[in-house]
mmCIF file of C-alpha atoms and ligand atoms in Angstrom:
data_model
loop_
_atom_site.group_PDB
_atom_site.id
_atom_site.type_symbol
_atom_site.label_atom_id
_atom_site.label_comp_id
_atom_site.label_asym_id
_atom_site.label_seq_id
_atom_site.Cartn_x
_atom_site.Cartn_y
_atom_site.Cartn_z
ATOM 1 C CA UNK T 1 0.000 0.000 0.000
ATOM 2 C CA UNK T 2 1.037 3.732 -0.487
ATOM 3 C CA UNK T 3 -0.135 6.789 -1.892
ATOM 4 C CA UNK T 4 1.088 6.272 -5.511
ATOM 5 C CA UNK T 5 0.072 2.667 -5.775
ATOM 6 C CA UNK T 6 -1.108 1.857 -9.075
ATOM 7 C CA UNK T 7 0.445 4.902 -10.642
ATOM 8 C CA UNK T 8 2.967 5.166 -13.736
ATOM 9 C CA UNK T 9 5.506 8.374 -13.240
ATOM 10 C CA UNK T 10 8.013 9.529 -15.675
ATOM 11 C CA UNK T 11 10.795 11.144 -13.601
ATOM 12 C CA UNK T 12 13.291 13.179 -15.939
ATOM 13 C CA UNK T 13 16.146 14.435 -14.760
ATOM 14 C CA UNK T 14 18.355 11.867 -12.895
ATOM 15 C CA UNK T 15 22.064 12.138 -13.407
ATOM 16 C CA UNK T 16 23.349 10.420 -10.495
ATOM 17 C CA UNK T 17 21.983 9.542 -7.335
ATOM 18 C CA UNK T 18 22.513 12.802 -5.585
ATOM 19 C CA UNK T 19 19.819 14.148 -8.074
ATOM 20 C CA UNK T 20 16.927 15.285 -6.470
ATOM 21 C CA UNK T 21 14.364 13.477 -8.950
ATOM 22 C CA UNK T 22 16.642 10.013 -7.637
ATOM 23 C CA UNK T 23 14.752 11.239 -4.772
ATOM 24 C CA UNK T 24 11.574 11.351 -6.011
ATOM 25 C CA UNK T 25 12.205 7.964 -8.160
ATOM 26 C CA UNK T 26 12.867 5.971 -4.768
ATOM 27 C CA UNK T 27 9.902 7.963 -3.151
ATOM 28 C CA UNK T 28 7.511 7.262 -6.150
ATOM 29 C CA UNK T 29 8.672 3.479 -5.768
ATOM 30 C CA UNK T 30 8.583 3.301 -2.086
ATOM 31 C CA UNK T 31 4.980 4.675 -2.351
ATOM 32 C CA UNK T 32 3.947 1.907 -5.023
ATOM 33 C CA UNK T 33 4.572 3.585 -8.613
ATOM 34 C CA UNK T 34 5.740 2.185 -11.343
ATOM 35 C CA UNK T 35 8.619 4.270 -12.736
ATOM 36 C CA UNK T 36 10.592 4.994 -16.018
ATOM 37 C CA UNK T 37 13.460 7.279 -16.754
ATOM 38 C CA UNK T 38 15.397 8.837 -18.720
ATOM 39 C CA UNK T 39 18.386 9.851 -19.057
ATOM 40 C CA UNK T 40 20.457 13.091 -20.912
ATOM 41 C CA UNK T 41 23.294 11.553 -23.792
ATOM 42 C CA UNK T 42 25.322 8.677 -22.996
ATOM 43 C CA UNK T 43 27.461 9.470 -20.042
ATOM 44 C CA UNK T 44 24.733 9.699 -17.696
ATOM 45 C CA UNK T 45 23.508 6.382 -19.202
ATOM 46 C CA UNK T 46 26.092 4.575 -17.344
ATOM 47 C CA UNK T 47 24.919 5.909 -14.085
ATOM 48 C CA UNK T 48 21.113 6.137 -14.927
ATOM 49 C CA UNK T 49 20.769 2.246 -15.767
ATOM 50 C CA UNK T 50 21.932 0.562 -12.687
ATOM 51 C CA UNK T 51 19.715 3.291 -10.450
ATOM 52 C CA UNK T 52 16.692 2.382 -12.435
ATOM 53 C CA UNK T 53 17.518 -1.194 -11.949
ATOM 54 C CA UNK T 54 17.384 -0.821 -7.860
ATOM 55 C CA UNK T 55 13.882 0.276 -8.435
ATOM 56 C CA UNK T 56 12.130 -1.982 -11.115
ATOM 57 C CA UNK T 57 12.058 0.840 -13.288
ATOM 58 C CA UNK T 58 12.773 0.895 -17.137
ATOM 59 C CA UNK T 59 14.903 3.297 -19.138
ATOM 60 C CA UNK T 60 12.342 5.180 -22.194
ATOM 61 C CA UNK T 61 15.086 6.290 -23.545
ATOM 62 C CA UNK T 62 17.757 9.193 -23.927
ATOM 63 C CA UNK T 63 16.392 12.680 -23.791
ATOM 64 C CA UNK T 64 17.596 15.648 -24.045
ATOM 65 C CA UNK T 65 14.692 18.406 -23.539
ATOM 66 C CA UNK T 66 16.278 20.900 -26.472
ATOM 67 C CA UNK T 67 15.505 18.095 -29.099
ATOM 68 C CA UNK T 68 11.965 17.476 -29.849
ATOM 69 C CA UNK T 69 12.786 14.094 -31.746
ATOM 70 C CA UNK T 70 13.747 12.491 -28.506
ATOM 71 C CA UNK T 71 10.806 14.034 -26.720
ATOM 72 C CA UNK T 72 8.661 12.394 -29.187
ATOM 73 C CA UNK T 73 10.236 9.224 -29.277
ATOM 74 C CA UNK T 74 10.192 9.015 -25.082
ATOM 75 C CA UNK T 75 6.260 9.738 -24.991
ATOM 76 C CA UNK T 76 5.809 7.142 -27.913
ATOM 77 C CA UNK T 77 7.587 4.332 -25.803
ATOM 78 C CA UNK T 78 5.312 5.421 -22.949
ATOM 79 C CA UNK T 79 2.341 4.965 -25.333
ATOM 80 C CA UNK T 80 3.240 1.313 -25.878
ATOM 81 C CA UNK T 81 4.137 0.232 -22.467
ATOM 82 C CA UNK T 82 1.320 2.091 -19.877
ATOM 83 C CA UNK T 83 -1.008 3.617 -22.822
ATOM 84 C CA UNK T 84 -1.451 6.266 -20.176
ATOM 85 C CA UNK T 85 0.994 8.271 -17.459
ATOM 86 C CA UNK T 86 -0.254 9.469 -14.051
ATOM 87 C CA UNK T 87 2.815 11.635 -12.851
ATOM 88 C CA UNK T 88 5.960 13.808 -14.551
ATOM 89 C CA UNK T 89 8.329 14.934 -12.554
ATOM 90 C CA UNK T 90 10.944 17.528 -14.194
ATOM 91 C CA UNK T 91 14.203 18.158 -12.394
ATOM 92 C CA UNK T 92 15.859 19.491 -15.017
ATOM 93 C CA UNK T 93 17.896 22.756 -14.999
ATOM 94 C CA UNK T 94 20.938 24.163 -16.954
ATOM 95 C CA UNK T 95 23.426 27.317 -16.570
ATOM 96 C CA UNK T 96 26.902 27.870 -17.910
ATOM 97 C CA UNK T 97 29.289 27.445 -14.818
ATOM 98 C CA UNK T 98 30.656 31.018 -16.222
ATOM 99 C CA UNK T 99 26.941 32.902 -15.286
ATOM 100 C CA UNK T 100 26.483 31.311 -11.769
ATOM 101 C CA UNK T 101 29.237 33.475 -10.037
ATOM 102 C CA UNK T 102 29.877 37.207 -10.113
ATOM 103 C CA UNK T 103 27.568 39.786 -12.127
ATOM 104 C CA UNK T 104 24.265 38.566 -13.798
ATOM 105 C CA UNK T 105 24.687 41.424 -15.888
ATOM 106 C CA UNK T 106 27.256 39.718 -17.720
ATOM 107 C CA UNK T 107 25.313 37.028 -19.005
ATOM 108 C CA UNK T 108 25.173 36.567 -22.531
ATOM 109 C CA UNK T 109 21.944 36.639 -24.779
ATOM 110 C CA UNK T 110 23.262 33.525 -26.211
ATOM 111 C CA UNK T 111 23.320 31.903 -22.456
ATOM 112 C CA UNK T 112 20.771 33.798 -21.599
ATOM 113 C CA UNK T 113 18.100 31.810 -24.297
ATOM 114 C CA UNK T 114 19.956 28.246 -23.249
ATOM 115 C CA UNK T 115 19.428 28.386 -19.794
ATOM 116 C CA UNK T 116 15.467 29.695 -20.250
ATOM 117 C CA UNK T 117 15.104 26.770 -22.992
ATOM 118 C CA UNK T 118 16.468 23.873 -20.839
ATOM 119 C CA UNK T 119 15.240 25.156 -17.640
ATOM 120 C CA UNK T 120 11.581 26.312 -18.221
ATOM 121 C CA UNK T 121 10.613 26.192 -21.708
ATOM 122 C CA UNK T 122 11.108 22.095 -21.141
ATOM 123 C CA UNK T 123 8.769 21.945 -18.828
ATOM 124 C CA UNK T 124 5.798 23.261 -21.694
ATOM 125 C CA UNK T 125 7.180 21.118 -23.880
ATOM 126 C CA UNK T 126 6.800 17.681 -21.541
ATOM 127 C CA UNK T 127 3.843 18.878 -20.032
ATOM 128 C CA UNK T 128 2.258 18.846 -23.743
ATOM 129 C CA UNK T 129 3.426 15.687 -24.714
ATOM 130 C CA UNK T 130 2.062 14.378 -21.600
ATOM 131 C CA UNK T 131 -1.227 15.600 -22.109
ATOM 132 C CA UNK T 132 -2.773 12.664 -24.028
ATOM 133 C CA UNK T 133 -1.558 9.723 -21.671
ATOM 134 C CA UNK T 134 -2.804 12.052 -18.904
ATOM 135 C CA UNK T 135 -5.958 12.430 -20.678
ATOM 136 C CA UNK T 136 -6.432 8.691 -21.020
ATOM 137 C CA UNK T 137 -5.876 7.895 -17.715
ATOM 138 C CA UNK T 138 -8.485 10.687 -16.192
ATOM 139 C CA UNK T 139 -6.387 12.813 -15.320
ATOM 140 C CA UNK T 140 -3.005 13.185 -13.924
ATOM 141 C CA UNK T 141 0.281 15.605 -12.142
ATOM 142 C CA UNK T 142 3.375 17.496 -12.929
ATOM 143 C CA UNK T 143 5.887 18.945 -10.809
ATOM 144 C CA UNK T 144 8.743 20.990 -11.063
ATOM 145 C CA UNK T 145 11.648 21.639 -8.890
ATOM 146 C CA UNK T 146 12.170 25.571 -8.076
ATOM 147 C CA UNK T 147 14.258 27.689 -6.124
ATOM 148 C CA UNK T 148 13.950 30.766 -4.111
ATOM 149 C CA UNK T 149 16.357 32.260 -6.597
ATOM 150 C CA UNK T 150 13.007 32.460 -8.417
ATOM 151 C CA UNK T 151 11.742 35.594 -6.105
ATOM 152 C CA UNK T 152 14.735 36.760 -4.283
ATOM 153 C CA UNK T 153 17.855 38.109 -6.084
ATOM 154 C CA UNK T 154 20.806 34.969 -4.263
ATOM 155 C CA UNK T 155 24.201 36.068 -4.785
ATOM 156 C CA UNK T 156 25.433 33.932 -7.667
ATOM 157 C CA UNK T 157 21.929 32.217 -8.736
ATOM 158 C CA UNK T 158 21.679 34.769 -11.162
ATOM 159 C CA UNK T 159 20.218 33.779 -14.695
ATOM 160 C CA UNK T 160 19.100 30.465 -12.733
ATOM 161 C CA UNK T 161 17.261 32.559 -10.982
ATOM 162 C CA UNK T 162 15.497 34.086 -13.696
ATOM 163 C CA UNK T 163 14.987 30.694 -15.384
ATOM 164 C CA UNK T 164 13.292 29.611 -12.227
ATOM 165 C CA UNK T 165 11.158 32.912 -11.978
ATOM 166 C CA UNK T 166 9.663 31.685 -15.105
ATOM 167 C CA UNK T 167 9.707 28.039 -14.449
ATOM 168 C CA UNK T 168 7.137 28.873 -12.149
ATOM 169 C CA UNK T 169 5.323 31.258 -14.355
ATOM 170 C CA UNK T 170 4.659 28.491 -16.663
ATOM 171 C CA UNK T 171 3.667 26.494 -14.226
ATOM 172 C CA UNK T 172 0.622 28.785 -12.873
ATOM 173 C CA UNK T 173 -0.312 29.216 -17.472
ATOM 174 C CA UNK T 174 0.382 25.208 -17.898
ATOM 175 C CA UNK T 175 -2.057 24.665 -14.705
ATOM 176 C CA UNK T 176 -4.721 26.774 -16.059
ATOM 177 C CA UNK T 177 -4.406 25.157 -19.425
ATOM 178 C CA UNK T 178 -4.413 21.635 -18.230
ATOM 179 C CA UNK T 179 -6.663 21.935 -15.118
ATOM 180 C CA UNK T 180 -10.038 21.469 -17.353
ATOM 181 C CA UNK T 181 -8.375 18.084 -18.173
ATOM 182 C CA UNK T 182 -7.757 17.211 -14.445
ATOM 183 C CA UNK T 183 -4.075 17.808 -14.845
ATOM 184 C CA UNK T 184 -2.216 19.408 -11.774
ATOM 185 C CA UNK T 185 0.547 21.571 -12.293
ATOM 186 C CA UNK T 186 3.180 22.269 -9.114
ATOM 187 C CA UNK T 187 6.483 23.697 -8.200
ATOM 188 C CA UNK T 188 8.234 22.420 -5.365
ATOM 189 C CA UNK T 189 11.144 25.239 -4.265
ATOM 190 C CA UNK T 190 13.778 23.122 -2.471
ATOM 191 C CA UNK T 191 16.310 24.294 -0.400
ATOM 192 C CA UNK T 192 19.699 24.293 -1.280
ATOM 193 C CA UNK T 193 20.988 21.000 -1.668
ATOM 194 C CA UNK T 194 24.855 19.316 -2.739
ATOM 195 C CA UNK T 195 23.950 17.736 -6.408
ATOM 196 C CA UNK T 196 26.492 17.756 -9.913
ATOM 197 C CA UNK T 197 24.005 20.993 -10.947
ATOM 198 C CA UNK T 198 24.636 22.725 -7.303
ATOM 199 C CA UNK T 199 28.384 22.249 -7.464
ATOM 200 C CA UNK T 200 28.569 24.855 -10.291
ATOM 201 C CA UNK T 201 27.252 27.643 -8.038
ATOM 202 C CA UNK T 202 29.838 29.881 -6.811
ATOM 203 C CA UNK T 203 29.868 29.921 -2.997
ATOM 204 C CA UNK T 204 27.436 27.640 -3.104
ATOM 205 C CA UNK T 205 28.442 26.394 0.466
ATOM 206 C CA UNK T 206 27.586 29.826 1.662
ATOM 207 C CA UNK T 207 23.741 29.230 0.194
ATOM 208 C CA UNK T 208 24.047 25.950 2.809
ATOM 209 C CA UNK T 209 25.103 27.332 5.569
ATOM 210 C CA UNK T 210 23.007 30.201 5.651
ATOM 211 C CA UNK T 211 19.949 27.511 5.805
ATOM 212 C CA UNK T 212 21.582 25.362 8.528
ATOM 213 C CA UNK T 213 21.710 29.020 10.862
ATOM 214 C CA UNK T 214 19.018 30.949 10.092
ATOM 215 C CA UNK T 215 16.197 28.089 8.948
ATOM 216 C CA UNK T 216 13.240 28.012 11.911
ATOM 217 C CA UNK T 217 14.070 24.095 11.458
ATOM 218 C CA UNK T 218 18.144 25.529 12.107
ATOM 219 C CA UNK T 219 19.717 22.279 9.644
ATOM 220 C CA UNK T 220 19.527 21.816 5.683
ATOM 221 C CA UNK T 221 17.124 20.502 3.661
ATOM 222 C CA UNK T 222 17.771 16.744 3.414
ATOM 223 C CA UNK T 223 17.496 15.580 -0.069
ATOM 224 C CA UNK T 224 14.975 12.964 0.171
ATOM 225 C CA UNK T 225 12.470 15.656 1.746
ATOM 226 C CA UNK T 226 12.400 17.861 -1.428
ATOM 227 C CA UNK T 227 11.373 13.501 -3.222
ATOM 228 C CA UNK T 228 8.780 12.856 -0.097
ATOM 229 C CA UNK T 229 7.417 16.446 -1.078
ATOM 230 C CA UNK T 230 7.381 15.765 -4.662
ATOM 231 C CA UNK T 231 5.605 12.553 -4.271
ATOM 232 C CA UNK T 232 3.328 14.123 -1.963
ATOM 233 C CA UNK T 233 2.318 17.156 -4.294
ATOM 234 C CA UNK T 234 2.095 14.316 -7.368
ATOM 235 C CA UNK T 235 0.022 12.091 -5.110
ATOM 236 C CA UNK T 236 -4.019 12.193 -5.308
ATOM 237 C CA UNK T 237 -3.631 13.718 -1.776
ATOM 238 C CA UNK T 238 -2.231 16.337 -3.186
ATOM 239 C CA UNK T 239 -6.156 16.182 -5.766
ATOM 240 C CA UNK T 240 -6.807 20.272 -4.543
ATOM 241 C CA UNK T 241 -3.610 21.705 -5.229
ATOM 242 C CA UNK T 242 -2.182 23.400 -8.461
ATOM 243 C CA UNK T 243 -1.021 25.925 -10.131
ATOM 244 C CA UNK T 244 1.403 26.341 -7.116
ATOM 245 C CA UNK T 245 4.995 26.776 -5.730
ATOM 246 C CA UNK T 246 5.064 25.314 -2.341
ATOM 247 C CA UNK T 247 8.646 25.344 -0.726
ATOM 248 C CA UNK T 248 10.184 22.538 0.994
ATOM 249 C CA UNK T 249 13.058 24.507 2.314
ATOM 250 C CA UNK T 250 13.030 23.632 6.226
ATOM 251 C CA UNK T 251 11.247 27.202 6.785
ATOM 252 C CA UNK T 252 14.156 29.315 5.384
ATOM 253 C CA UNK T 253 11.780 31.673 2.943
ATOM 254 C CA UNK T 254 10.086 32.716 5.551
ATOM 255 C CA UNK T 255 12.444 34.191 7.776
ATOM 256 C CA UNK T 256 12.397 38.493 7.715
ATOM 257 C CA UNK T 257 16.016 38.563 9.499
HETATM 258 P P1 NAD B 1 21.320 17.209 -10.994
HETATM 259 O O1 NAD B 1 22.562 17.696 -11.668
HETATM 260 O O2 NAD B 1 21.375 15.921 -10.318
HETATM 261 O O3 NAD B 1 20.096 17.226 -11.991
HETATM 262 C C1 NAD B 1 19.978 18.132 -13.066
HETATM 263 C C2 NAD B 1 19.506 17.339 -14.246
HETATM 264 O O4 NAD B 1 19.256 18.209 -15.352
HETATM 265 C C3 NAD B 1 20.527 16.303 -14.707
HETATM 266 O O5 NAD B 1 19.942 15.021 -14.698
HETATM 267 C C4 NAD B 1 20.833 16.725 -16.138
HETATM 268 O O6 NAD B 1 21.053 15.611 -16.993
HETATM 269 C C5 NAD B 1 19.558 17.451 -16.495
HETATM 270 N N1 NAD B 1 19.696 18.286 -17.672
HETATM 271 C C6 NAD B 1 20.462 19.404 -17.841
HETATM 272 N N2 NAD B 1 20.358 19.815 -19.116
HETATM 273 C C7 NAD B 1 19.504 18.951 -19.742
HETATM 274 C C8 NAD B 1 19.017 18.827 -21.069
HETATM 275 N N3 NAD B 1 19.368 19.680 -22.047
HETATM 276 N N4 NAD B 1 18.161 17.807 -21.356
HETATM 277 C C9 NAD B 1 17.796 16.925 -20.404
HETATM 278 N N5 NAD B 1 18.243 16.976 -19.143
HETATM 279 C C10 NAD B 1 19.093 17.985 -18.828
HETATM 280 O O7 NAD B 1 20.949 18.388 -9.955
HETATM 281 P P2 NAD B 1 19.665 18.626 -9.033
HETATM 282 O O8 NAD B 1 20.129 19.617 -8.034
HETATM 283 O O9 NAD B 1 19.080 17.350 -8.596
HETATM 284 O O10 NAD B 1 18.683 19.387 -10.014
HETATM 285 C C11 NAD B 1 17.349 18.942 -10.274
HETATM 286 C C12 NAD B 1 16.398 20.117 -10.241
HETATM 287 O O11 NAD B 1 16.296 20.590 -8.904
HETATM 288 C C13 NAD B 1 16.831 21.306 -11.081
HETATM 289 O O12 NAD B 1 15.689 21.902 -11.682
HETATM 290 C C14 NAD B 1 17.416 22.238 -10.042
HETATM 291 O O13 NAD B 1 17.429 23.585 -10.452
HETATM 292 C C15 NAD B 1 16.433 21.990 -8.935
HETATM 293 N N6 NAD B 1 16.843 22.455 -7.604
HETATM 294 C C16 NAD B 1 18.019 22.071 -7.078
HETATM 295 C C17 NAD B 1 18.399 22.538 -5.819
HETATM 296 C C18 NAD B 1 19.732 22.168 -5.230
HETATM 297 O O14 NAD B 1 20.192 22.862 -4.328
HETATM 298 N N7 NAD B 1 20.358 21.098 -5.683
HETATM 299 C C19 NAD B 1 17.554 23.381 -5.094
HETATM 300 C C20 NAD B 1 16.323 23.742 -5.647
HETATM 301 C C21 NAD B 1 15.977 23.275 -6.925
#
């Protein structure tokens, strides 16, 4: 028993098994879900395969989420093997290590577009090819992971920040479009956690230790809190809730000073 028993999830996003939507994967799994990934060109591969063997779950295929042929391809496999999907998770997010330290100014209109593309536009992009198998299945529920870089200018986040700003835009427009459909649309904003994408933020240590002092909870987020929220907000308990951005930061966003 569990609260995604008898659901099919496509988590995308897991590079190695510090990645947040590992998290989710083991949560999904742990709470009954059958689960496929995928996984971005054939370096991460390696690591993806024997993580999705620990959890019964099978590998749709590569994807990158700038190339709409592998989108296509990763929805049609999903066709064949469920006919319908339940949850999509995206944990997905992409900056040039060059634009996550010093001045956002800087940042190039070329890096600008690429980080916006991979980090938000995706999201549209799944969401819509999920919107069939949702529909077949009654309904279904997407969730994103966020940041408070989103609303708050963090020293170094920069055009992360802005990519999350409007991460979660399109996820308030994407839960309007799909709610007639009984789609949910969510944003979970995690706190700062140690993961390959983190470990290209400048001072990023400083963004943790901030958290551990000043958080009400006074420790870090632990990674498998931002999955247990993310299966939560996927989860039929979750059946009221969308178009939101609920953080799963141990209290730090709400702290004045
Ligand atoms: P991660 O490096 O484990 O995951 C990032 C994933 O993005 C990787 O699997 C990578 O393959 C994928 N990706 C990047 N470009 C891609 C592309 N073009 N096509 C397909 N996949 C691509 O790091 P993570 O911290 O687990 O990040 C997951 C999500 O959580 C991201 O959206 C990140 O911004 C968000 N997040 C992370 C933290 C944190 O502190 N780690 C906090 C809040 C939100």
């Amino acid at each position: 028993m569990g609260i995604a028993k008898g659901k099919r999830a496509l988590i995308v996003g897991v590079a190695n098994d510090k990645s947040l939507a590992w998290q989710i994967a083991q949560e999904l799994h742990s709470q009954g879900a059958e689960i496929a990934l995928t996984y971005q060109g054939e370096a991460l591969e390696k690591r993806v395969r024997p993580l999705a063997a620990q959890i019964e779950a099978d590998v749709v295929g590569e994807l990158d989420v700038t190339n709409d042929s592998q989108i296509e391809a990763v929805f049609a496999n999903l066709k064949q093997k469920w006919g319908g999907l339940d949850m999509l998770a995206h944990a997905v997010a992409f900056a040039e290590r060059e634009d996550l330290r010093d001045r956002f100014l800087n940042v190039s209109r070329v890096n600008f577009s690429r980080s916006l593309e991979i980090s938000a536009y995706s999201l549209v992009a799944l969401a819509r090819a999920a919107e069939p198998l949702m529909e077949v299945r009654g309904g279904g529920s997407v969730v994103a992971l966020s940041y408070i870089g989103a609303v708050r200018a963090v020293p170094n986040y920069n055009v992360m920040g802005v990519a999350k700003a409007a991460l979660e835009a399109c996820v308030r427009y994407l839960a309007i479009d799909l709610g007639p459909k009984n789609i949910r649309v969510n944003a979970i904003s995690a706190g700062p956690a140690r993961t390959l994408s983190s470990s290209a933020i400048s001072g990023f240590h400083t963004m943790v230790h901030e958290v551990e002092q000043r958080s009400p909870l006074r420790r870090g987020m632990k990674t498998e809190e931002a999955g247990k929220m993310a299966a939560a907000i996927l989860s039929d308990l979750a059946s009221g809730v969308t178009g939101q951005t609920i953080y799963a930061d141990v209290g730090y966003s709400i702290v004045g000073f």
